[in-house]
Amino acid sequence: MPVIRMLSRVVSQMQQSPACGCWLLAVPARFLGTLPRQVQSDASFHSVSFSEIDHPRILITGGLGQLGVGLANFLRKRFGKQNVILSDIRKPPNHIFHSGPFIYSDILDYKHLREVVVNNRITWLFHYSALLSAVGETNVSLARAVNITGLHNVLDVAAEHSLRLFVPSSIGAFGPTSPRNPTPDLCIQRPRTIYGVSKVHAELMGEYYCYRYGLDFRCLRYPGIISADTQPGGGTTDYAVQMFHDAAKNGKFECNLKPTTRLPMMYIDDCLRATLEVMEAPADSLSMRTYNISAMSFTPEELAQEVLKHVPEFQMTYNVDSVRQAIADSWPMNLDDSTARKDWGWKHDFDLPELVTTMMNFHGSDTRVAQAN
Ligand code: AKB
């Protein structure tokens, strides 16, 4: 078929497709030119075998942040220890280094990233390198480099090597003009942080690569994630993680957000399970490539009430940080995740009382060990 006719057929198929749906089905990537770095995708000779889907070779970037180690442990149970490689530019503590494969990998170095993917025969990539919302505002140029330039490298390497790519987005991808209670999947997104801007950029670029080059891009908008044994760094929702720690250790906590600031939150186990579920979902069940996921939503004072049931002497004071408060006030209070529930069966396990019991059990045992020593 002449190329012009082929292109006009592709364009008319694209016009008929749903806004964020499976362009992949409609667009034969090889008719739309080479990848941005002029390296031809290996899709033509790399037909994905069943064993690659059942036994992916996985790379996690930004692996020493809040979620990487937990995700690696979770995926290693499913796919085998040697098939999940954790990477970062920082030096790992001993227990992480000895718990499974760990390598140095710098997402800002494109050739190096490509070498890591080729040498380790990677088929799935989880891209967790990012500066979070509050810390991003203190160093916009670093946040722009890591969150935007780094993403470009990851997208190109993933498209070149036919990887399945997961990039987390966030409630931070919304802004003050988005509907806040609830926030649907598709609505106005005008965030006011470099973090949020970079997350909207990631969503759009991933979806664009999906229909333009056939990249198997999958993305979830995470709420604030609460984890027991790993600390977040530089986020606006981090107050909640810190509250558990300080309540167990000192019986008191100074909160940097106002008592009535409502934000969506999720326990880490639900977050990791959602991430694997969306990665394993058949492509034809995904009506979109970027989904909201939700579990619970609470304010600092509601969380403190729940903590009080476990630590009766707990006291909370407030010292509001104006930058974090402005960020929180522009974010959703509740996410509408009905499309994720319908398309691939998303369902959370942890609500607020269960979250608090789990966190206090974890920190309570920590405190008792510390006191005994
Ligand atoms: C942050 O607070 O920056 C993150 C997020 C909600 O994306 N935890």
Short mmCIF file of C-alpha atoms and ligand atoms in Angstrom, two decimals:
data_model
loop_
_atom_site.label_atom_id
_atom_site.label_comp_id
_atom_site.label_asym_id
_atom_site.label_seq_id
_atom_site.Cartn_x
_atom_site.Cartn_y
_atom_site.Cartn_z
CA MET A 1 0.00 0.00 0.00
CA PRO A 2 1.49 3.44 -0.86
CA VAL A 3 2.84 5.20 2.23
CA ILE A 4 0.55 8.25 1.84
CA ARG A 5 -2.58 6.06 1.77
CA MET A 6 -1.29 4.06 4.71
CA LEU A 7 -0.70 7.26 6.71
CA SER A 8 -4.12 8.69 5.96
CA ARG A 9 -5.69 5.38 7.07
CA VAL A 10 -3.67 5.54 10.29
CA VAL A 11 -4.77 9.13 10.92
CA SER A 12 -8.43 8.26 10.39
CA GLN A 13 -8.08 5.27 12.77
CA MET A 14 -6.47 7.59 15.32
CA GLN A 15 -9.39 10.01 15.04
CA GLN A 16 -11.82 7.18 15.77
CA SER A 17 -9.90 5.87 18.81
CA PRO A 18 -10.82 6.83 22.40
CA ALA A 19 -8.90 9.71 23.97
CA CYS A 20 -6.31 7.65 25.82
CA GLY A 21 -7.13 4.19 24.57
CA CYS A 22 -5.08 1.60 22.81
CA TRP A 23 -3.61 3.53 19.92
CA LEU A 24 -1.25 0.63 19.91
CA LEU A 25 -3.86 -1.46 18.13
CA ALA A 26 -4.46 1.15 15.48
CA VAL A 27 -0.99 2.43 14.69
CA PRO A 28 1.69 0.35 13.01
CA ALA A 29 4.73 2.07 14.55
CA ARG A 30 7.15 1.25 11.75
CA PHE A 31 5.19 3.41 9.28
CA LEU A 32 5.58 6.44 11.46
CA GLY A 33 9.36 6.81 11.28
CA THR A 34 12.30 6.03 13.50
CA LEU A 35 12.55 6.70 17.22
CA PRO A 36 13.75 10.15 18.37
CA ARG A 37 17.37 8.96 18.84
CA GLN A 38 17.29 7.42 15.35
CA VAL A 39 17.86 3.96 16.74
CA GLN A 40 15.41 1.56 15.17
CA SER A 41 13.20 -0.28 17.65
CA ASP A 42 14.04 -3.95 17.84
CA ALA A 43 10.29 -4.75 17.71
CA SER A 44 10.64 -6.19 14.20
CA PHE A 45 12.97 -9.01 15.28
CA HIS A 46 12.02 -9.16 18.91
CA SER A 47 8.69 -10.92 19.11
CA VAL A 48 7.72 -11.14 22.77
CA SER A 49 7.59 -14.76 23.89
CA PHE A 50 5.34 -16.20 26.59
CA SER A 51 8.34 -16.83 28.79
CA GLU A 52 9.24 -13.10 28.73
CA ILE A 53 5.77 -12.23 30.01
CA ASP A 54 5.78 -14.97 32.64
CA HIS A 55 9.42 -14.41 33.59
CA PRO A 56 10.23 -10.78 32.95
CA ARG A 57 13.73 -9.45 33.55
CA ILE A 58 13.10 -6.35 35.63
CA LEU A 59 15.01 -3.11 36.26
CA ILE A 60 13.92 -0.65 38.97
CA THR A 61 15.40 2.85 38.71
CA GLY A 62 15.57 5.15 41.74
CA GLY A 63 15.56 1.95 43.76
CA LEU A 64 16.67 3.43 47.08
CA GLY A 65 13.67 5.77 47.41
CA GLN A 66 10.55 5.05 49.46
CA LEU A 67 9.12 2.36 47.17
CA GLY A 68 11.98 0.64 45.31
CA VAL A 69 13.15 -1.85 47.93
CA GLY A 70 9.59 -2.91 48.82
CA LEU A 71 8.77 -3.31 45.14
CA ALA A 72 11.93 -5.36 44.53
CA ASN A 73 11.10 -7.71 47.42
CA PHE A 74 7.52 -8.06 46.20
CA LEU A 75 8.53 -8.76 42.57
CA ARG A 76 11.33 -11.14 43.60
CA LYS A 77 8.78 -13.34 45.38
CA ARG A 78 6.83 -13.58 42.13
CA PHE A 79 9.56 -13.66 39.47
CA GLY A 80 12.66 -14.91 41.29
CA LYS A 81 15.43 -13.04 43.06
CA GLN A 82 17.88 -12.91 40.15
CA ASN A 83 15.28 -11.49 37.74
CA VAL A 84 14.73 -8.23 39.61
CA ILE A 85 17.57 -5.68 39.58
CA LEU A 86 17.44 -2.71 41.88
CA SER A 87 19.43 0.34 40.73
CA ASP A 88 20.34 3.78 42.01
CA ILE A 89 23.22 6.27 41.95
CA ARG A 90 23.57 6.01 45.72
CA LYS A 91 25.42 3.37 47.68
CA PRO A 92 23.03 0.79 49.15
CA PRO A 93 23.11 -0.22 52.81
CA ASN A 94 24.48 -3.75 53.41
CA HIS A 95 21.14 -5.46 53.95
CA ILE A 96 19.82 -4.17 50.61
CA PHE A 97 23.02 -4.99 48.74
CA HIS A 98 22.90 -8.56 50.01
CA SER A 99 19.17 -9.08 49.46
CA GLY A 100 19.38 -9.40 45.64
CA PRO A 101 20.98 -7.90 42.50
CA PHE A 102 21.88 -4.21 42.87
CA ILE A 103 23.68 -2.08 40.26
CA TYR A 104 24.72 1.52 39.74
CA SER A 105 22.55 3.13 37.09
CA ASP A 106 22.26 6.83 36.20
CA ILE A 107 19.11 7.71 34.26
CA LEU A 108 20.72 10.97 33.14
CA ASP A 109 23.33 8.97 31.19
CA TYR A 110 21.48 7.61 28.18
CA LYS A 111 24.24 5.36 26.80
CA HIS A 112 24.87 3.87 30.21
CA LEU A 113 21.16 3.20 30.71
CA ARG A 114 21.02 1.44 27.37
CA GLU A 115 24.04 -0.67 28.34
CA VAL A 116 22.32 -1.73 31.57
CA VAL A 117 19.16 -2.74 29.68
CA VAL A 118 21.10 -4.67 27.00
CA ASN A 119 23.60 -6.40 29.29
CA ASN A 120 20.90 -7.55 31.68
CA ARG A 121 18.34 -8.48 29.00
CA ILE A 122 15.74 -6.25 30.69
CA THR A 123 12.11 -6.64 29.52
CA TRP A 124 10.20 -4.63 32.17
CA LEU A 125 11.30 -1.29 33.61
CA PHE A 126 9.86 0.42 36.71
CA HIS A 127 11.00 4.04 36.68
CA TYR A 128 11.03 5.42 40.23
CA SER A 129 13.75 8.10 40.05
CA ALA A 130 12.20 11.47 40.92
CA LEU A 131 12.44 14.48 43.21
CA LEU A 132 9.14 14.76 45.15
CA SER A 133 6.87 17.79 45.47
CA ALA A 134 8.29 19.79 48.38
CA VAL A 135 11.98 19.12 47.72
CA GLY A 136 11.47 19.80 43.99
CA GLU A 137 10.49 23.39 44.85
CA THR A 138 13.83 23.90 46.61
CA ASN A 139 15.85 22.80 43.53
CA VAL A 140 13.83 23.28 40.36
CA SER A 141 16.71 22.74 37.94
CA LEU A 142 17.68 19.40 39.51
CA ALA A 143 14.01 18.35 39.58
CA ARG A 144 13.69 19.31 35.91
CA ALA A 145 16.78 17.28 35.02
CA VAL A 146 15.86 14.16 36.98
CA ASN A 147 12.09 14.20 36.45
CA ILE A 148 11.98 15.36 32.82
CA THR A 149 15.35 14.73 31.10
CA GLY A 150 15.70 11.43 32.95
CA LEU A 151 12.24 10.40 31.80
CA HIS A 152 13.14 11.17 28.18
CA ASN A 153 16.12 8.80 28.42
CA VAL A 154 13.98 6.09 29.97
CA LEU A 155 11.24 6.46 27.32
CA ASP A 156 13.75 6.24 24.47
CA VAL A 157 15.55 3.20 25.87
CA ALA A 158 12.22 1.51 26.63
CA ALA A 159 10.88 2.16 23.11
CA GLU A 160 14.13 1.02 21.48
CA HIS A 161 14.18 -2.26 23.35
CA SER A 162 10.43 -3.00 23.37
CA LEU A 163 10.22 -2.86 27.17
CA ARG A 164 7.05 -2.76 29.18
CA LEU A 165 7.44 0.50 31.10
CA PHE A 166 5.82 1.56 34.38
CA VAL A 167 6.10 5.20 35.45
CA PRO A 168 4.33 6.30 38.64
CA SER A 169 2.34 9.51 38.44
CA SER A 170 0.75 11.15 41.45
CA ILE A 171 -2.06 13.24 42.90
CA GLY A 172 0.57 15.97 42.35
CA ALA A 173 -0.30 15.90 38.64
CA PHE A 174 -3.46 17.89 39.49
CA GLY A 175 -3.71 21.54 40.49
CA PRO A 176 -6.01 24.17 41.95
CA THR A 177 -8.25 24.26 38.87
CA SER A 178 -8.83 20.48 38.87
CA PRO A 179 -12.04 19.20 40.49
CA ARG A 180 -10.89 18.15 43.96
CA ASN A 181 -13.59 15.97 45.47
CA PRO A 182 -13.58 13.61 43.69
CA THR A 183 -10.94 14.08 40.99
CA PRO A 184 -11.69 12.06 37.84
CA ASP A 185 -9.09 10.44 35.57
CA LEU A 186 -9.61 12.99 32.82
CA CYS A 187 -9.95 16.62 33.86
CA ILE A 188 -8.04 19.92 33.89
CA GLN A 189 -4.42 19.39 35.01
CA ARG A 190 -2.59 22.62 35.76
CA PRO A 191 -0.27 21.75 38.69
CA ARG A 192 1.76 24.50 40.39
CA THR A 193 4.88 22.50 41.29
CA ILE A 194 7.76 21.33 39.08
CA TYR A 195 7.01 17.83 40.39
CA GLY A 196 3.41 18.06 39.18
CA VAL A 197 4.41 19.54 35.84
CA SER A 198 6.91 16.71 35.34
CA LYS A 199 4.24 14.12 36.21
CA VAL A 200 1.75 15.53 33.67
CA HIS A 201 4.62 15.55 31.17
CA ALA A 202 5.39 11.89 31.95
CA GLU A 203 1.73 10.89 31.51
CA LEU A 204 1.47 12.66 28.17
CA MET A 205 4.85 11.54 26.82
CA GLY A 206 4.21 7.92 27.83
CA GLU A 207 0.81 7.92 26.14
CA TYR A 208 2.29 9.63 23.08
CA TYR A 209 5.06 7.00 22.81
CA CYS A 210 2.39 4.33 23.20
CA TYR A 211 0.47 5.35 20.09
CA ARG A 212 3.39 6.79 18.14
CA TYR A 213 5.94 3.99 18.65
CA GLY A 214 3.89 1.20 20.21
CA LEU A 215 5.60 1.53 23.62
CA ASP A 216 3.81 -0.58 26.25
CA PHE A 217 3.52 2.28 28.76
CA ARG A 218 1.54 1.88 31.99
CA CYS A 219 1.04 4.55 34.65
CA LEU A 220 -0.82 4.92 37.96
CA ARG A 221 -1.51 8.14 39.82
CA TYR A 222 -0.43 7.27 43.36
CA PRO A 223 -1.96 8.94 46.44
CA GLY A 224 0.40 9.65 49.37
CA ILE A 225 2.00 6.28 50.16
CA ILE A 226 2.43 5.19 53.78
CA SER A 227 5.27 2.75 54.43
CA ALA A 228 6.59 1.36 57.69
CA ASP A 229 10.20 0.42 57.08
CA THR A 230 11.20 2.90 54.36
CA GLN A 231 11.14 6.67 54.74
CA PRO A 232 9.91 8.97 51.99
CA GLY A 233 11.90 12.15 51.36
CA GLY A 234 10.68 15.60 50.41
CA GLY A 235 6.99 14.90 49.80
CA THR A 236 3.95 16.86 51.00
CA THR A 237 2.14 13.72 52.19
CA ASP A 238 5.20 12.60 54.22
CA TYR A 239 3.76 14.13 57.39
CA ALA A 240 1.56 11.04 57.76
CA VAL A 241 4.50 8.62 57.71
CA GLN A 242 6.37 10.80 60.21
CA MET A 243 3.37 10.96 62.54
CA PHE A 244 3.46 7.17 63.13
CA HIS A 245 7.17 7.23 63.77
CA ASP A 246 7.07 10.16 66.22
CA ALA A 247 3.93 8.90 67.98
CA ALA A 248 5.58 5.55 68.72
CA LYS A 249 8.95 7.02 69.65
CA ASN A 250 8.08 10.23 71.52
CA GLY A 251 4.30 10.21 71.99
CA LYS A 252 4.07 13.57 70.19
CA PHE A 253 4.26 15.06 66.72
CA GLU A 254 4.52 18.53 65.17
CA CYS A 255 2.47 18.62 61.97
CA ASN A 256 3.44 20.92 59.06
CA LEU A 257 -0.06 20.92 57.50
CA LYS A 258 -3.29 22.38 58.90
CA PRO A 259 -5.54 19.98 60.86
CA THR A 260 -8.28 19.94 58.19
CA THR A 261 -6.08 19.31 55.12
CA ARG A 262 -7.65 16.31 53.37
CA LEU A 263 -5.45 14.21 51.06
CA PRO A 264 -5.80 10.76 49.43
CA MET A 265 -3.49 8.12 50.98
CA MET A 266 -2.66 4.42 50.54
CA TYR A 267 -0.76 1.73 52.43
CA ILE A 268 2.36 0.52 50.60
CA ASP A 269 1.14 -3.09 50.24
CA ASP A 270 -1.89 -1.90 48.26
CA CYS A 271 0.32 0.37 46.16
CA LEU A 272 2.77 -2.41 45.23
CA ARG A 273 -0.04 -4.85 44.44
CA ALA A 274 -1.80 -2.26 42.22
CA THR A 275 1.49 -1.67 40.39
CA LEU A 276 2.00 -5.34 39.61
CA GLU A 277 -1.68 -5.80 38.70
CA VAL A 278 -1.64 -3.03 36.12
CA MET A 279 1.64 -4.36 34.68
CA GLU A 280 0.13 -7.84 34.33
CA ALA A 281 -3.22 -6.67 32.95
CA PRO A 282 -3.83 -7.75 29.34
CA ALA A 283 -3.29 -4.75 27.04
CA ASP A 284 -6.80 -5.04 25.64
CA SER A 285 -8.32 -4.59 29.13
CA LEU A 286 -6.70 -1.14 29.45
CA SER A 287 -9.02 1.57 28.13
CA MET A 288 -6.42 4.13 29.26
CA ARG A 289 -2.68 4.14 29.97
CA THR A 290 -2.82 6.42 33.06
CA TYR A 291 -5.19 5.51 35.91
CA ASN A 292 -6.17 7.06 39.24
CA ILE A 293 -6.00 4.57 42.14
CA SER A 294 -7.45 5.23 45.55
CA ALA A 295 -7.82 3.63 48.97
CA MET A 296 -8.65 6.21 51.68
CA SER A 297 -8.56 9.91 52.38
CA PHE A 298 -7.96 11.66 55.69
CA THR A 299 -6.90 14.88 57.42
CA PRO A 300 -4.10 15.19 60.02
CA GLU A 301 -6.67 15.50 62.81
CA GLU A 302 -8.53 12.37 61.67
CA LEU A 303 -5.27 10.44 61.53
CA ALA A 304 -4.32 11.69 65.01
CA GLN A 305 -7.71 10.50 66.39
CA GLU A 306 -6.95 7.00 65.07
CA VAL A 307 -3.38 7.06 66.44
CA LEU A 308 -4.76 8.07 69.88
CA LYS A 309 -6.55 4.71 70.07
CA HIS A 310 -3.11 3.05 70.09
CA VAL A 311 -1.07 5.71 71.96
CA PRO A 312 -3.48 7.32 74.50
CA GLU A 313 -0.90 9.93 75.58
CA PHE A 314 -0.29 11.08 71.97
CA GLN A 315 -0.18 14.86 71.48
CA MET A 316 -0.11 16.74 68.18
CA THR A 317 0.86 20.38 67.65
CA TYR A 318 0.88 22.39 64.43
CA ASN A 319 3.62 24.46 62.80
CA VAL A 320 2.33 25.02 59.29
CA ASP A 321 4.84 25.14 56.43
CA SER A 322 3.38 27.60 53.92
CA VAL A 323 4.98 25.96 50.86
CA ARG A 324 3.69 22.47 51.72
CA GLN A 325 0.28 23.83 52.74
CA ALA A 326 -0.12 25.63 49.39
CA ILE A 327 0.80 22.41 47.58
CA ALA A 328 -1.65 20.31 49.63
CA ASP A 329 -4.44 22.87 49.12
CA SER A 330 -4.06 22.50 45.34
CA TRP A 331 -4.23 18.68 45.35
CA PRO A 332 -7.23 16.32 45.21
CA MET A 333 -9.05 15.44 48.43
CA ASN A 334 -10.37 12.20 46.90
CA LEU A 335 -9.47 10.39 43.69
CA ASP A 336 -12.14 8.76 41.55
CA ASP A 337 -10.60 5.40 40.60
CA SER A 338 -13.73 3.76 39.15
CA THR A 339 -12.08 3.14 35.76
CA ALA A 340 -9.19 1.15 37.34
CA ARG A 341 -11.77 -0.89 39.32
CA LYS A 342 -13.76 -1.58 36.15
CA ASP A 343 -10.90 -2.20 33.67
CA TRP A 344 -8.50 -4.40 35.63
CA GLY A 345 -10.29 -5.14 38.88
CA TRP A 346 -8.44 -2.77 41.22
CA LYS A 347 -9.56 -3.09 44.86
CA HIS A 348 -7.78 -1.78 47.96
CA ASP A 349 -7.37 -3.88 51.13
CA PHE A 350 -6.33 -1.27 53.73
CA ASP A 351 -8.66 1.40 55.11
CA LEU A 352 -7.73 3.96 57.80
CA PRO A 353 -8.18 1.80 60.95
CA GLU A 354 -6.28 -1.12 59.36
CA LEU A 355 -3.51 1.17 58.18
CA VAL A 356 -3.04 2.65 61.66
CA THR A 357 -3.09 -0.74 63.39
CA THR A 358 -0.49 -2.09 60.93
CA MET A 359 1.77 0.95 61.27
CA MET A 360 1.53 1.10 65.06
CA ASN A 361 2.25 -2.63 65.36
CA PHE A 362 5.36 -2.13 63.27
CA HIS A 363 6.62 0.94 65.14
CA GLY A 364 5.47 -0.39 68.51
CA SER A 365 7.66 -3.46 68.09
CA ASP A 366 10.55 -1.21 66.97
CA THR A 367 10.18 0.94 70.06
CA ARG A 368 10.05 -2.07 72.38
CA VAL A 369 13.23 -3.48 70.77
CA ALA A 370 14.94 -0.09 71.18
CA GLN A 371 13.88 0.19 74.83
CA ALA A 372 15.03 -3.35 75.63
CA ASN A 373 18.55 -2.59 74.32
C1 AKB B 1 4.57 13.90 47.53
O1 AKB B 1 3.96 14.25 48.56
O2 AKB B 1 5.28 14.66 46.86
C2 AKB B 1 4.39 12.48 47.06
C3 AKB B 1 3.23 12.38 46.13
C4 AKB B 1 1.85 12.45 46.65
O3 AKB B 1 3.41 12.24 44.96
N1 AKB B 1 4.23 11.61 48.17
#
